């Protein structure tokens, strides 16, 4: 029994290690428009985080809305209505579901 369990644990840790973090994924896909603290061509992460947290009071609600919205951004359900008017609607970014979830969790937890 023991012999079978060990390789599973090893495999599990290797796959955890290999998965890119939400922050890395954010740097790769989102940072061109979203800075951490400055508003450039889009609201900063800090602003998005604060505005989302004032609407969604749990991490689950925050993340699930963000993932759903990012799959298909639409003006009418956007939380930052003023930003849609100011910058126009964000384009859809081609990122898989797992990565979107990791990015949304990073948006909630914030950068250190
Ligand atoms: C081409 C520029 C661009 C890129 C790339 C981009 N965004 Fe945006 N994003 C915007 C703009 C502009 C807004 C503000 C208008 C709006 O809300 O649609 C926005 C708004 C948002 C919002 C708030 C939506 C709301 O409810 O109002 C979130 C969350 C967000 N972006 C996350 C991301 C994430 C995560 C990525 C990377 C996967 C990303 N963005 C990539 C331009 C971009």
PDB file of C-alpha atoms and ligand atoms in Angstrom:
ATOM      1  CA  UNK A   1       0.000   0.000   0.000  1.00  0.00           C
ATOM      2  CA  UNK A   2       2.625   2.492   1.039  1.00  0.00           C
ATOM      3  CA  UNK A   3       4.572   2.015  -2.152  1.00  0.00           C
ATOM      4  CA  UNK A   4       1.555   3.034  -4.234  1.00  0.00           C
ATOM      5  CA  UNK A   5       0.774   6.104  -2.198  1.00  0.00           C
ATOM      6  CA  UNK A   6       4.205   7.726  -2.415  1.00  0.00           C
ATOM      7  CA  UNK A   7       4.340   8.199  -6.208  1.00  0.00           C
ATOM      8  CA  UNK A   8       0.871   9.759  -6.108  1.00  0.00           C
ATOM      9  CA  UNK A   9       2.024  12.329  -3.593  1.00  0.00           C
ATOM     10  CA  UNK A  10       5.077  13.062  -5.698  1.00  0.00           C
ATOM     11  CA  UNK A  11       2.949  13.492  -8.825  1.00  0.00           C
ATOM     12  CA  UNK A  12       0.541  15.774  -6.998  1.00  0.00           C
ATOM     13  CA  UNK A  13       3.295  18.051  -5.724  1.00  0.00           C
ATOM     14  CA  UNK A  14       4.942  18.210  -9.134  1.00  0.00           C
ATOM     15  CA  UNK A  15       1.687  19.297 -10.777  1.00  0.00           C
ATOM     16  CA  UNK A  16       1.090  21.919  -8.077  1.00  0.00           C
ATOM     17  CA  UNK A  17       4.579  23.213  -8.573  1.00  0.00           C
ATOM     18  CA  UNK A  18       4.163  23.363 -12.341  1.00  0.00           C
ATOM     19  CA  UNK A  19       0.870  25.275 -12.383  1.00  0.00           C
ATOM     20  CA  UNK A  20       1.537  28.953 -13.056  1.00  0.00           C
ATOM     21  CA  UNK A  21       0.235  31.206 -10.308  1.00  0.00           C
ATOM     22  CA  UNK A  22      -2.612  33.669 -10.803  1.00  0.00           C
ATOM     23  CA  UNK A  23      -0.105  36.469 -10.526  1.00  0.00           C
ATOM     24  CA  UNK A  24       2.092  35.020 -13.302  1.00  0.00           C
ATOM     25  CA  UNK A  25      -0.961  34.513 -15.493  1.00  0.00           C
ATOM     26  CA  UNK A  26      -2.065  38.057 -14.797  1.00  0.00           C
ATOM     27  CA  UNK A  27       1.376  39.374 -15.772  1.00  0.00           C
ATOM     28  CA  UNK A  28       1.184  37.424 -19.021  1.00  0.00           C
ATOM     29  CA  UNK A  29      -2.364  38.281 -20.060  1.00  0.00           C
ATOM     30  CA  UNK A  30      -3.660  41.364 -18.341  1.00  0.00           C
ATOM     31  CA  UNK A  31      -0.861  43.683 -17.278  1.00  0.00           C
ATOM     32  CA  UNK A  32      -0.615  45.367 -20.685  1.00  0.00           C
ATOM     33  CA  UNK A  33      -3.830  47.202 -19.803  1.00  0.00           C
ATOM     34  CA  UNK A  34      -4.158  46.775 -16.020  1.00  0.00           C
ATOM     35  CA  UNK A  35      -1.399  48.151 -13.826  1.00  0.00           C
ATOM     36  CA  UNK A  36      -1.259  47.163 -10.150  1.00  0.00           C
ATOM     37  CA  UNK A  37      -1.987  50.595  -8.758  1.00  0.00           C
ATOM     38  CA  UNK A  38      -2.121  53.128 -11.611  1.00  0.00           C
ATOM     39  CA  UNK A  39      -5.025  53.743 -13.939  1.00  0.00           C
ATOM     40  CA  UNK A  40      -3.582  53.598 -17.461  1.00  0.00           C
ATOM     41  CA  UNK A  41      -5.721  52.403 -20.373  1.00  0.00           C
ATOM     42  CA  UNK A  42      -7.904  50.508 -17.881  1.00  0.00           C
ATOM     43  CA  UNK A  43      -8.653  50.610 -14.135  1.00  0.00           C
ATOM     44  CA  UNK A  44      -5.874  49.312 -11.862  1.00  0.00           C
ATOM     45  CA  UNK A  45      -6.105  45.950 -10.082  1.00  0.00           C
ATOM     46  CA  UNK A  46      -6.330  47.839  -6.812  1.00  0.00           C
ATOM     47  CA  UNK A  47      -9.390  49.723  -8.002  1.00  0.00           C
ATOM     48  CA  UNK A  48     -11.061  46.638  -9.498  1.00  0.00           C
ATOM     49  CA  UNK A  49     -10.404  44.718  -6.290  1.00  0.00           C
ATOM     50  CA  UNK A  50     -11.891  47.455  -4.097  1.00  0.00           C
ATOM     51  CA  UNK A  51     -14.954  47.929  -6.303  1.00  0.00           C
ATOM     52  CA  UNK A  52     -15.603  44.184  -6.597  1.00  0.00           C
ATOM     53  CA  UNK A  53     -15.177  43.697  -2.853  1.00  0.00           C
ATOM     54  CA  UNK A  54     -17.777  46.386  -2.172  1.00  0.00           C
ATOM     55  CA  UNK A  55     -20.273  44.370  -4.210  1.00  0.00           C
ATOM     56  CA  UNK A  56     -19.206  40.755  -3.524  1.00  0.00           C
ATOM     57  CA  UNK A  57     -18.755  39.932   0.130  1.00  0.00           C
ATOM     58  CA  UNK A  58     -17.239  36.467  -0.187  1.00  0.00           C
ATOM     59  CA  UNK A  59     -14.264  35.238  -2.191  1.00  0.00           C
ATOM     60  CA  UNK A  60     -16.522  32.652  -3.877  1.00  0.00           C
ATOM     61  CA  UNK A  61     -18.994  35.279  -5.106  1.00  0.00           C
ATOM     62  CA  UNK A  62     -16.175  37.575  -6.251  1.00  0.00           C
ATOM     63  CA  UNK A  63     -14.316  34.827  -8.138  1.00  0.00           C
ATOM     64  CA  UNK A  64     -17.368  33.245  -9.721  1.00  0.00           C
ATOM     65  CA  UNK A  65     -18.678  36.573 -11.016  1.00  0.00           C
ATOM     66  CA  UNK A  66     -15.238  37.602 -12.313  1.00  0.00           C
ATOM     67  CA  UNK A  67     -14.727  34.298 -14.164  1.00  0.00           C
ATOM     68  CA  UNK A  68     -18.204  34.482 -15.707  1.00  0.00           C
ATOM     69  CA  UNK A  69     -17.815  38.118 -16.759  1.00  0.00           C
ATOM     70  CA  UNK A  70     -14.302  37.622 -18.146  1.00  0.00           C
ATOM     71  CA  UNK A  71     -15.509  34.737 -20.311  1.00  0.00           C
ATOM     72  CA  UNK A  72     -17.757  37.165 -22.137  1.00  0.00           C
ATOM     73  CA  UNK A  73     -17.378  40.800 -21.061  1.00  0.00           C
ATOM     74  CA  UNK A  74     -20.606  42.738 -21.504  1.00  0.00           C
ATOM     75  CA  UNK A  75     -21.333  46.364 -20.719  1.00  0.00           C
ATOM     76  CA  UNK A  76     -24.653  45.882 -18.989  1.00  0.00           C
ATOM     77  CA  UNK A  77     -23.413  43.567 -16.239  1.00  0.00           C
ATOM     78  CA  UNK A  78     -20.061  45.316 -15.681  1.00  0.00           C
ATOM     79  CA  UNK A  79     -19.477  46.462 -12.105  1.00  0.00           C
ATOM     80  CA  UNK A  80     -17.318  49.429 -13.160  1.00  0.00           C
ATOM     81  CA  UNK A  81     -19.947  51.161 -15.304  1.00  0.00           C
ATOM     82  CA  UNK A  82     -17.949  54.405 -15.265  1.00  0.00           C
ATOM     83  CA  UNK A  83     -14.869  52.576 -16.599  1.00  0.00           C
ATOM     84  CA  UNK A  84     -16.866  51.088 -19.470  1.00  0.00           C
ATOM     85  CA  UNK A  85     -17.906  54.614 -20.457  1.00  0.00           C
ATOM     86  CA  UNK A  86     -14.439  56.050 -20.005  1.00  0.00           C
ATOM     87  CA  UNK A  87     -12.336  53.299 -21.627  1.00  0.00           C
ATOM     88  CA  UNK A  88     -14.870  51.253 -23.611  1.00  0.00           C
ATOM     89  CA  UNK A  89     -15.663  47.628 -22.895  1.00  0.00           C
ATOM     90  CA  UNK A  90     -12.801  45.247 -22.217  1.00  0.00           C
ATOM     91  CA  UNK A  91     -12.170  42.761 -25.047  1.00  0.00           C
ATOM     92  CA  UNK A  92     -12.515  39.005 -24.410  1.00  0.00           C
ATOM     93  CA  UNK A  93      -9.135  37.533 -23.492  1.00  0.00           C
ATOM     94  CA  UNK A  94      -8.571  33.951 -24.634  1.00  0.00           C
ATOM     95  CA  UNK A  95      -7.621  32.266 -21.362  1.00  0.00           C
ATOM     96  CA  UNK A  96      -8.751  28.791 -20.254  1.00  0.00           C
ATOM     97  CA  UNK A  97     -11.166  28.396 -17.312  1.00  0.00           C
ATOM     98  CA  UNK A  98      -8.611  27.139 -14.843  1.00  0.00           C
ATOM     99  CA  UNK A  99      -6.306  30.068 -15.551  1.00  0.00           C
ATOM    100  CA  UNK A 100      -9.181  32.556 -15.331  1.00  0.00           C
ATOM    101  CA  UNK A 101     -10.072  31.162 -11.917  1.00  0.00           C
ATOM    102  CA  UNK A 102      -6.461  31.467 -10.729  1.00  0.00           C
ATOM    103  CA  UNK A 103      -6.341  35.048 -12.034  1.00  0.00           C
ATOM    104  CA  UNK A 104      -9.654  35.918 -10.346  1.00  0.00           C
ATOM    105  CA  UNK A 105      -8.347  34.516  -7.041  1.00  0.00           C
ATOM    106  CA  UNK A 106      -5.248  36.640  -7.452  1.00  0.00           C
ATOM    107  CA  UNK A 107      -7.458  39.687  -8.074  1.00  0.00           C
ATOM    108  CA  UNK A 108      -9.263  38.961  -4.809  1.00  0.00           C
ATOM    109  CA  UNK A 109      -6.180  38.220  -2.696  1.00  0.00           C
ATOM    110  CA  UNK A 110      -4.168  41.047  -4.214  1.00  0.00           C
ATOM    111  CA  UNK A 111      -0.478  41.211  -4.923  1.00  0.00           C
ATOM    112  CA  UNK A 112       1.961  41.082  -2.076  1.00  0.00           C
TER     113      UNK A 112
HETATM  114  C1  LIG B   1      -6.826  45.435 -24.109  1.00  0.00           C
HETATM  115  C2  LIG B   1      -6.829  45.918 -22.739  1.00  0.00           C
HETATM  116  C3  LIG B   1      -7.255  44.958 -21.632  1.00  0.00           C
HETATM  117  C4  LIG B   1      -6.727  43.728 -21.338  1.00  0.00           C
HETATM  118  C5  LIG B   1      -5.612  42.984 -22.050  1.00  0.00           C
HETATM  119  C6  LIG B   1      -7.433  43.277 -20.152  1.00  0.00           C
HETATM  120  N1  LIG B   1      -8.359  44.194 -19.762  1.00  0.00           N
HETATM  121 FE1  LIG B   1      -9.599  44.070 -18.151  1.00  0.00          FE
HETATM  122  N2  LIG B   1     -10.451  45.832 -18.641  1.00  0.00           N
HETATM  123  C7  LIG B   1     -10.047  46.657 -19.669  1.00  0.00           C
HETATM  124  C8  LIG B   1     -10.858  47.875 -19.673  1.00  0.00           C
HETATM  125  C9  LIG B   1     -10.725  49.037 -20.656  1.00  0.00           C
HETATM  126  C10 LIG B   1     -11.747  47.743 -18.586  1.00  0.00           C
HETATM  127  C11 LIG B   1     -12.798  48.776 -18.108  1.00  0.00           C
HETATM  128  C12 LIG B   1     -14.075  48.677 -18.910  1.00  0.00           C
HETATM  129  C13 LIG B   1     -14.852  47.435 -18.578  1.00  0.00           C
HETATM  130  O1  LIG B   1     -15.190  47.196 -17.392  1.00  0.00           O
HETATM  131  O2  LIG B   1     -15.126  46.664 -19.521  1.00  0.00           O
HETATM  132  C14 LIG B   1     -11.481  46.449 -17.978  1.00  0.00           C
HETATM  133  C15 LIG B   1     -12.178  45.941 -16.891  1.00  0.00           C
HETATM  134  C16 LIG B   1     -11.858  44.781 -16.215  1.00  0.00           C
HETATM  135  C17 LIG B   1     -12.576  44.272 -15.063  1.00  0.00           C
HETATM  136  C18 LIG B   1     -13.795  44.914 -14.405  1.00  0.00           C
HETATM  137  C19 LIG B   1     -15.058  44.520 -15.162  1.00  0.00           C
HETATM  138  C20 LIG B   1     -16.301  45.109 -14.587  1.00  0.00           C
HETATM  139  O3  LIG B   1     -17.055  44.383 -13.901  1.00  0.00           O
HETATM  140  O4  LIG B   1     -16.523  46.306 -14.783  1.00  0.00           O
HETATM  141  C21 LIG B   1     -11.948  43.119 -14.691  1.00  0.00           C
HETATM  142  C22 LIG B   1     -12.337  42.202 -13.526  1.00  0.00           C
HETATM  143  C23 LIG B   1     -10.854  42.913 -15.613  1.00  0.00           C
HETATM  144  N3  LIG B   1     -10.832  43.931 -16.522  1.00  0.00           N
HETATM  145  C24 LIG B   1      -9.978  41.870 -15.542  1.00  0.00           C
HETATM  146  C25 LIG B   1      -9.037  41.583 -16.534  1.00  0.00           C
HETATM  147  C26 LIG B   1      -8.219  40.384 -16.535  1.00  0.00           C
HETATM  148  C27 LIG B   1      -8.255  39.318 -15.461  1.00  0.00           C
HETATM  149  C28 LIG B   1      -7.449  40.427 -17.664  1.00  0.00           C
HETATM  150  C29 LIG B   1      -6.494  39.365 -18.165  1.00  0.00           C
HETATM  151  C30 LIG B   1      -7.024  38.032 -18.344  1.00  0.00           C
HETATM  152  C31 LIG B   1      -7.763  41.665 -18.353  1.00  0.00           C
HETATM  153  N4  LIG B   1      -8.740  42.333 -17.634  1.00  0.00           N
HETATM  154  C32 LIG B   1      -7.190  42.068 -19.535  1.00  0.00           C
HETATM  155  C33 LIG B   1      -9.045  46.416 -20.578  1.00  0.00           C
HETATM  156  C34 LIG B   1      -8.276  45.251 -20.637  1.00  0.00           C
END
